[in-house]
Amino acid sequence: MTCGNCGAAATQGPDGSWTCNNLCGWSSTAPGPAMTPEITTTRCRGCDAEIHGLNGRYACGLCGWSNHWDEGHQPLPSAGNAPRGTNILR
């Protein structure tokens, strides 16, 4: 792995954290376990069709209804901590 600050090589510690070999002060903790999304099912509030979603967030392809983002079963990741390699639209 490389340093997230200066790009130098980084060394992994016994706890899974990473530290810059260049001593620029950068360190990173090991990522926690990934949360696996749960496929959930409900009835559309717009047309009563059976719809499926991820973690309680739904959008109906028949009538266009979607539930509010905060009705989901798990919190959404914040914009500041997108996983490495994730596409980010700006």
mmCIF file of N, CA and C in Angstrom:
data_model
loop_
_atom_site.group_PDB
_atom_site.id
_atom_site.type_symbol
_atom_site.label_atom_id
_atom_site.label_comp_id
_atom_site.label_asym_id
_atom_site.label_seq_id
_atom_site.Cartn_x
_atom_site.Cartn_y
_atom_site.Cartn_z
ATOM 1 N N MET A 1 0.847 -1.183 0.000
ATOM 2 C CA MET A 1 0.000 0.000 0.000
ATOM 3 C C MET A 1 0.885 1.237 0.000
ATOM 4 N N THR A 2 0.340 2.323 -0.529
ATOM 5 C CA THR A 2 1.091 3.577 -0.531
ATOM 6 C C THR A 2 0.432 4.583 0.401
ATOM 7 N N CYS A 3 1.203 5.538 0.844
ATOM 8 C CA CYS A 3 0.742 6.588 1.743
ATOM 9 C C CYS A 3 -0.361 7.391 1.063
ATOM 10 N N GLY A 4 -1.424 7.679 1.796
ATOM 11 C CA GLY A 4 -2.510 8.480 1.270
ATOM 12 C C GLY A 4 -2.200 9.958 1.226
ATOM 13 N N ASN A 5 -1.028 10.352 1.723
ATOM 14 C CA ASN A 5 -0.656 11.758 1.761
ATOM 15 C C ASN A 5 0.455 12.067 0.759
ATOM 16 N N CYS A 6 1.587 11.348 0.852
ATOM 17 C CA CYS A 6 2.734 11.682 0.002
ATOM 18 C C CYS A 6 3.020 10.627 -1.071
ATOM 19 N N GLY A 7 2.356 9.471 -1.009
ATOM 20 C CA GLY A 7 2.541 8.448 -2.035
ATOM 21 C C GLY A 7 3.688 7.484 -1.776
ATOM 22 N N ALA A 8 4.425 7.661 -0.676
ATOM 23 C CA ALA A 8 5.528 6.751 -0.342
ATOM 24 C C ALA A 8 4.952 5.404 0.104
ATOM 25 N N ALA A 9 5.809 4.421 0.227
ATOM 26 C CA ALA A 9 5.378 3.106 0.696
ATOM 27 C C ALA A 9 4.869 3.218 2.129
ATOM 28 N N ALA A 10 3.910 2.376 2.475
ATOM 29 C CA ALA A 10 3.356 2.349 3.832
ATOM 30 C C ALA A 10 3.495 0.935 4.384
ATOM 31 N N THR A 11 3.645 0.852 5.689
ATOM 32 C CA THR A 11 3.814 -0.424 6.373
ATOM 33 C C THR A 11 2.579 -0.721 7.199
ATOM 34 N N GLN A 12 2.140 -1.984 7.143
ATOM 35 C CA GLN A 12 0.966 -2.383 7.905
ATOM 36 C C GLN A 12 1.372 -2.872 9.283
ATOM 37 N N GLY A 13 0.693 -2.364 10.303
ATOM 38 C CA GLY A 13 0.958 -2.767 11.675
ATOM 39 C C GLY A 13 0.162 -4.006 12.057
ATOM 40 N N PRO A 14 0.402 -4.568 13.229
ATOM 41 C CA PRO A 14 -0.277 -5.784 13.667
ATOM 42 C C PRO A 14 -1.788 -5.610 13.846
ATOM 43 N N ASP A 15 -2.246 -4.371 14.057
ATOM 44 C CA ASP A 15 -3.681 -4.131 14.221
ATOM 45 C C ASP A 15 -4.382 -3.865 12.898
ATOM 46 N N GLY A 16 -3.643 -3.928 11.783
ATOM 47 C CA GLY A 16 -4.216 -3.690 10.463
ATOM 48 C C GLY A 16 -4.111 -2.259 9.986
ATOM 49 N N SER A 17 -3.587 -1.362 10.830
ATOM 50 C CA SER A 17 -3.435 0.030 10.427
ATOM 51 C C SER A 17 -2.199 0.181 9.535
ATOM 52 N N TRP A 18 -2.159 1.275 8.789
ATOM 53 C CA TRP A 18 -1.032 1.559 7.889
ATOM 54 C C TRP A 18 -0.349 2.841 8.336
ATOM 55 N N THR A 19 0.984 2.893 8.223
ATOM 56 C CA THR A 19 1.763 4.067 8.584
ATOM 57 C C THR A 19 2.754 4.363 7.465
ATOM 58 N N CYS A 20 2.921 5.647 7.151
ATOM 59 C CA CYS A 20 3.828 6.068 6.081
ATOM 60 C C CYS A 20 5.276 5.772 6.454
ATOM 61 N N ASN A 21 6.032 5.170 5.510
ATOM 62 C CA ASN A 21 7.456 4.922 5.717
ATOM 63 C C ASN A 21 8.273 6.196 5.578
ATOM 64 N N ASN A 22 7.720 7.220 4.938
ATOM 65 C CA ASN A 22 8.410 8.474 4.703
ATOM 66 C C ASN A 22 8.284 9.417 5.909
ATOM 67 N N LEU A 23 7.553 9.004 6.919
ATOM 68 C CA LEU A 23 7.355 9.766 8.147
ATOM 69 C C LEU A 23 6.693 11.123 7.921
ATOM 70 N N CYS A 24 5.753 11.180 6.974
ATOM 71 C CA CYS A 24 5.036 12.436 6.731
ATOM 72 C C CYS A 24 3.900 12.623 7.725
ATOM 73 N N GLY A 25 3.645 11.614 8.544
ATOM 74 C CA GLY A 25 2.607 11.727 9.550
ATOM 75 C C GLY A 25 1.304 11.032 9.195
ATOM 76 N N TRP A 26 1.187 10.506 7.974
ATOM 77 C CA TRP A 26 -0.047 9.855 7.559
ATOM 78 C C TRP A 26 -0.162 8.473 8.176
ATOM 79 N N SER A 27 -1.373 8.133 8.582
ATOM 80 C CA SER A 27 -1.664 6.770 9.013
ATOM 81 C C SER A 27 -3.126 6.491 8.710
ATOM 82 N N SER A 28 -3.441 5.228 8.572
ATOM 83 C CA SER A 28 -4.799 4.832 8.255
ATOM 84 C C SER A 28 -5.153 3.612 9.080
ATOM 85 N N THR A 29 -6.345 3.596 9.602
ATOM 86 C CA THR A 29 -6.789 2.416 10.326
ATOM 87 C C THR A 29 -7.356 1.413 9.334
ATOM 88 N N ALA A 30 -7.347 0.174 9.711
ATOM 89 C CA ALA A 30 -7.882 -0.880 8.846
ATOM 90 C C ALA A 30 -9.384 -0.669 8.676
ATOM 91 N N PRO A 31 -9.890 -0.901 7.459
ATOM 92 C CA PRO A 31 -11.326 -0.739 7.253
ATOM 93 C C PRO A 31 -12.109 -1.784 8.038
ATOM 94 N N GLY A 32 -13.265 -1.393 8.543
ATOM 95 C CA GLY A 32 -14.130 -2.327 9.252
ATOM 96 C C GLY A 32 -14.792 -3.277 8.272
ATOM 97 N N PRO A 33 -15.542 -4.226 8.773
ATOM 98 C CA PRO A 33 -16.207 -5.163 7.880
ATOM 99 C C PRO A 33 -17.233 -4.445 7.005
ATOM 100 N N ALA A 34 -17.283 -4.831 5.753
ATOM 101 C CA ALA A 34 -18.220 -4.208 4.824
ATOM 102 C C ALA A 34 -19.641 -4.614 5.188
ATOM 103 N N MET A 35 -20.544 -3.641 5.121
ATOM 104 C CA MET A 35 -21.944 -3.946 5.389
ATOM 105 C C MET A 35 -22.563 -4.479 4.110
ATOM 106 N N THR A 36 -23.114 -5.666 4.171
ATOM 107 C CA THR A 36 -23.742 -6.273 3.011
ATOM 108 C C THR A 36 -25.163 -5.746 2.897
ATOM 109 N N PRO A 37 -25.534 -5.219 1.730
ATOM 110 C CA PRO A 37 -26.891 -4.709 1.598
ATOM 111 C C PRO A 37 -27.912 -5.855 1.666
ATOM 112 N N GLU A 38 -29.062 -5.555 2.258
ATOM 113 C CA GLU A 38 -30.134 -6.532 2.365
ATOM 114 C C GLU A 38 -31.191 -6.208 1.313
ATOM 115 N N ILE A 39 -31.611 -7.201 0.533
ATOM 116 C CA ILE A 39 -32.682 -7.004 -0.437
ATOM 117 C C ILE A 39 -33.997 -7.084 0.329
ATOM 118 N N THR A 40 -34.802 -6.026 0.243
ATOM 119 C CA THR A 40 -36.063 -5.946 0.970
ATOM 120 C C THR A 40 -37.220 -5.805 -0.021
ATOM 121 N N THR A 41 -38.417 -6.159 0.416
ATOM 122 C CA THR A 41 -39.611 -6.148 -0.427
ATOM 123 C C THR A 41 -40.731 -5.406 0.289
ATOM 124 N N THR A 42 -41.524 -4.659 -0.466
ATOM 125 C CA THR A 42 -42.692 -3.961 0.083
ATOM 126 C C THR A 42 -43.703 -3.750 -1.036
ATOM 127 N N ARG A 43 -44.810 -3.119 -0.708
ATOM 128 C CA ARG A 43 -45.814 -2.731 -1.694
ATOM 129 C C ARG A 43 -45.601 -1.258 -2.027
ATOM 130 N N CYS A 44 -45.692 -0.932 -3.301
ATOM 131 C CA CYS A 44 -45.554 0.454 -3.745
ATOM 132 C C CYS A 44 -46.706 1.280 -3.180
ATOM 133 N N ARG A 45 -46.396 2.443 -2.624
ATOM 134 C CA ARG A 45 -47.426 3.322 -2.076
ATOM 135 C C ARG A 45 -48.167 4.089 -3.170
ATOM 136 N N GLY A 46 -47.632 4.021 -4.403
ATOM 137 C CA GLY A 46 -48.283 4.727 -5.510
ATOM 138 C C GLY A 46 -49.251 3.855 -6.286
ATOM 139 N N CYS A 47 -48.855 2.594 -6.587
ATOM 140 C CA CYS A 47 -49.701 1.746 -7.427
ATOM 141 C C CYS A 47 -49.938 0.355 -6.839
ATOM 142 N N ASP A 48 -49.416 0.073 -5.654
ATOM 143 C CA ASP A 48 -49.599 -1.189 -4.928
ATOM 144 C C ASP A 48 -48.886 -2.381 -5.571
ATOM 145 N N ALA A 49 -47.961 -2.142 -6.482
ATOM 146 C CA ALA A 49 -47.174 -3.233 -7.060
ATOM 147 C C ALA A 49 -46.155 -3.718 -6.030
ATOM 148 N N GLU A 50 -45.741 -4.973 -6.129
ATOM 149 C CA GLU A 50 -44.676 -5.476 -5.256
ATOM 150 C C GLU A 50 -43.351 -4.939 -5.797
ATOM 151 N N ILE A 51 -42.574 -4.296 -4.933
ATOM 152 C CA ILE A 51 -41.279 -3.753 -5.353
ATOM 153 C C ILE A 51 -40.191 -4.233 -4.408
ATOM 154 N N HIS A 52 -38.979 -4.249 -4.906
ATOM 155 C CA HIS A 52 -37.814 -4.691 -4.140
ATOM 156 C C HIS A 52 -36.818 -3.542 -4.081
ATOM 157 N N GLY A 53 -36.074 -3.493 -2.998
ATOM 158 C CA GLY A 53 -35.078 -2.442 -2.840
ATOM 159 C C GLY A 53 -33.916 -2.929 -2.006
ATOM 160 N N LEU A 54 -33.028 -2.029 -1.691
ATOM 161 C CA LEU A 54 -31.880 -2.337 -0.845
ATOM 162 C C LEU A 54 -32.024 -1.600 0.471
ATOM 163 N N ASN A 55 -31.968 -2.349 1.561
ATOM 164 C CA ASN A 55 -32.004 -1.776 2.914
ATOM 165 C C ASN A 55 -33.193 -0.846 3.146
ATOM 166 N N GLY A 56 -34.355 -1.194 2.615
ATOM 167 C CA GLY A 56 -35.556 -0.408 2.870
ATOM 168 C C GLY A 56 -35.695 0.835 2.019
ATOM 169 N N ARG A 57 -34.889 0.981 0.993
ATOM 170 C CA ARG A 57 -35.004 2.121 0.075
ATOM 171 C C ARG A 57 -35.550 1.593 -1.244
ATOM 172 N N TYR A 58 -36.646 2.210 -1.694
ATOM 173 C CA TYR A 58 -37.370 1.674 -2.837
ATOM 174 C C TYR A 58 -37.634 2.729 -3.899
ATOM 175 N N ALA A 59 -37.794 2.272 -5.140
ATOM 176 C CA ALA A 59 -38.256 3.084 -6.252
ATOM 177 C C ALA A 59 -39.062 2.165 -7.160
ATOM 178 N N CYS A 60 -40.263 2.582 -7.530
ATOM 179 C CA CYS A 60 -41.146 1.769 -8.369
ATOM 180 C C CYS A 60 -40.911 2.101 -9.836
ATOM 181 N N GLY A 61 -40.630 1.081 -10.610
ATOM 182 C CA GLY A 61 -40.428 1.257 -12.046
ATOM 183 C C GLY A 61 -41.723 1.405 -12.818
ATOM 184 N N LEU A 62 -42.857 1.102 -12.186
ATOM 185 C CA LEU A 62 -44.143 1.208 -12.883
ATOM 186 C C LEU A 62 -44.729 2.611 -12.801
ATOM 187 N N CYS A 63 -44.772 3.185 -11.600
ATOM 188 C CA CYS A 63 -45.419 4.500 -11.451
ATOM 189 C C CYS A 63 -44.442 5.627 -11.096
ATOM 190 N N GLY A 64 -43.175 5.284 -10.752
ATOM 191 C CA GLY A 64 -42.182 6.305 -10.452
ATOM 192 C C GLY A 64 -42.094 6.710 -8.992
ATOM 193 N N TRP A 65 -42.930 6.112 -8.132
ATOM 194 C CA TRP A 65 -42.880 6.436 -6.702
ATOM 195 C C TRP A 65 -41.556 5.980 -6.104
ATOM 196 N N SER A 66 -41.027 6.736 -5.144
ATOM 197 C CA SER A 66 -39.863 6.298 -4.361
ATOM 198 C C SER A 66 -40.045 6.799 -2.931
ATOM 199 N N ASN A 67 -39.549 6.026 -1.977
ATOM 200 C CA ASN A 67 -39.660 6.471 -0.595
ATOM 201 C C ASN A 67 -38.511 7.422 -0.264
ATOM 202 N N HIS A 68 -38.657 8.147 0.819
ATOM 203 C CA HIS A 68 -37.646 9.118 1.235
ATOM 204 C C HIS A 68 -36.389 8.379 1.675
ATOM 205 N N TRP A 69 -35.229 8.940 1.408
ATOM 206 C CA TRP A 69 -33.957 8.272 1.693
ATOM 207 C C TRP A 69 -33.796 7.915 3.168
ATOM 208 N N ASP A 70 -34.385 8.690 4.091
ATOM 209 C CA ASP A 70 -34.162 8.404 5.515
ATOM 210 C C ASP A 70 -35.059 7.286 6.055
ATOM 211 N N GLU A 71 -35.885 6.683 5.219
ATOM 212 C CA GLU A 71 -36.704 5.546 5.632
ATOM 213 C C GLU A 71 -35.937 4.222 5.560
ATOM 214 N N GLY A 72 -34.707 4.253 5.111
ATOM 215 C CA GLY A 72 -33.921 3.028 4.977
ATOM 216 C C GLY A 72 -33.564 2.402 6.314
ATOM 217 N N HIS A 73 -33.133 1.149 6.286
ATOM 218 C CA HIS A 73 -32.815 0.399 7.497
ATOM 219 C C HIS A 73 -31.437 0.707 8.062
ATOM 220 N N GLN A 74 -30.536 1.225 7.248
ATOM 221 C CA GLN A 74 -29.176 1.537 7.687
ATOM 222 C C GLN A 74 -28.840 2.944 7.232
ATOM 223 N N PRO A 75 -27.969 3.643 7.961
ATOM 224 C CA PRO A 75 -27.580 4.991 7.514
ATOM 225 C C PRO A 75 -26.781 4.931 6.221
ATOM 226 N N LEU A 76 -26.941 5.942 5.400
ATOM 227 C CA LEU A 76 -26.156 6.038 4.176
ATOM 228 C C LEU A 76 -24.755 6.522 4.520
ATOM 229 N N PRO A 77 -23.734 6.113 3.740
ATOM 230 C CA PRO A 77 -22.393 6.619 4.003
ATOM 231 C C PRO A 77 -22.340 8.120 3.719
ATOM 232 N N SER A 78 -21.534 8.838 4.475
ATOM 233 C CA SER A 78 -21.414 10.271 4.237
ATOM 234 C C SER A 78 -20.529 10.514 3.020
ATOM 235 N N ALA A 79 -20.614 11.694 2.463
ATOM 236 C CA ALA A 79 -19.846 12.025 1.269
ATOM 237 C C ALA A 79 -18.352 12.002 1.545
ATOM 238 N N GLY A 80 -17.945 12.228 2.790
ATOM 239 C CA GLY A 80 -16.531 12.295 3.120
ATOM 240 C C GLY A 80 -15.857 10.957 3.305
ATOM 241 N N ASN A 81 -16.592 9.855 3.344
ATOM 242 C CA ASN A 81 -15.932 8.581 3.584
ATOM 243 C C ASN A 81 -16.295 7.527 2.546
ATOM 244 N N ALA A 82 -16.351 7.933 1.285
ATOM 245 C CA ALA A 82 -16.628 6.969 0.217
ATOM 246 C C ALA A 82 -15.477 5.949 0.151
ATOM 247 N N PRO A 83 -15.805 4.658 0.003
ATOM 248 C CA PRO A 83 -14.751 3.648 -0.071
ATOM 249 C C PRO A 83 -13.817 3.887 -1.245
ATOM 250 N N ARG A 84 -12.574 3.518 -1.102
ATOM 251 C CA ARG A 84 -11.575 3.677 -2.164
ATOM 252 C C ARG A 84 -12.056 2.924 -3.393
ATOM 253 N N GLY A 85 -11.938 3.547 -4.554
ATOM 254 C CA GLY A 85 -12.338 2.928 -5.802
ATOM 255 C C GLY A 85 -13.805 3.183 -6.152
ATOM 256 N N THR A 86 -14.518 3.932 -5.309
ATOM 257 C CA THR A 86 -15.915 4.235 -5.571
ATOM 258 C C THR A 86 -15.991 5.413 -6.541
ATOM 259 N N ASN A 87 -16.874 5.325 -7.524
ATOM 260 C CA ASN A 87 -17.065 6.442 -8.435
ATOM 261 C C ASN A 87 -17.822 7.542 -7.714
ATOM 262 N N ILE A 88 -17.336 8.754 -7.801
ATOM 263 C CA ILE A 88 -17.963 9.884 -7.131
ATOM 264 C C ILE A 88 -18.292 10.936 -8.188
ATOM 265 N N LEU A 89 -19.566 11.286 -8.292
ATOM 266 C CA LEU A 89 -19.987 12.323 -9.224
ATOM 267 C C LEU A 89 -19.829 13.672 -8.529
ATOM 268 N N ARG A 90 -19.246 14.615 -9.212
ATOM 269 C CA ARG A 90 -19.066 15.965 -8.651
ATOM 270 C C ARG A 90 -19.655 16.977 -9.576
#
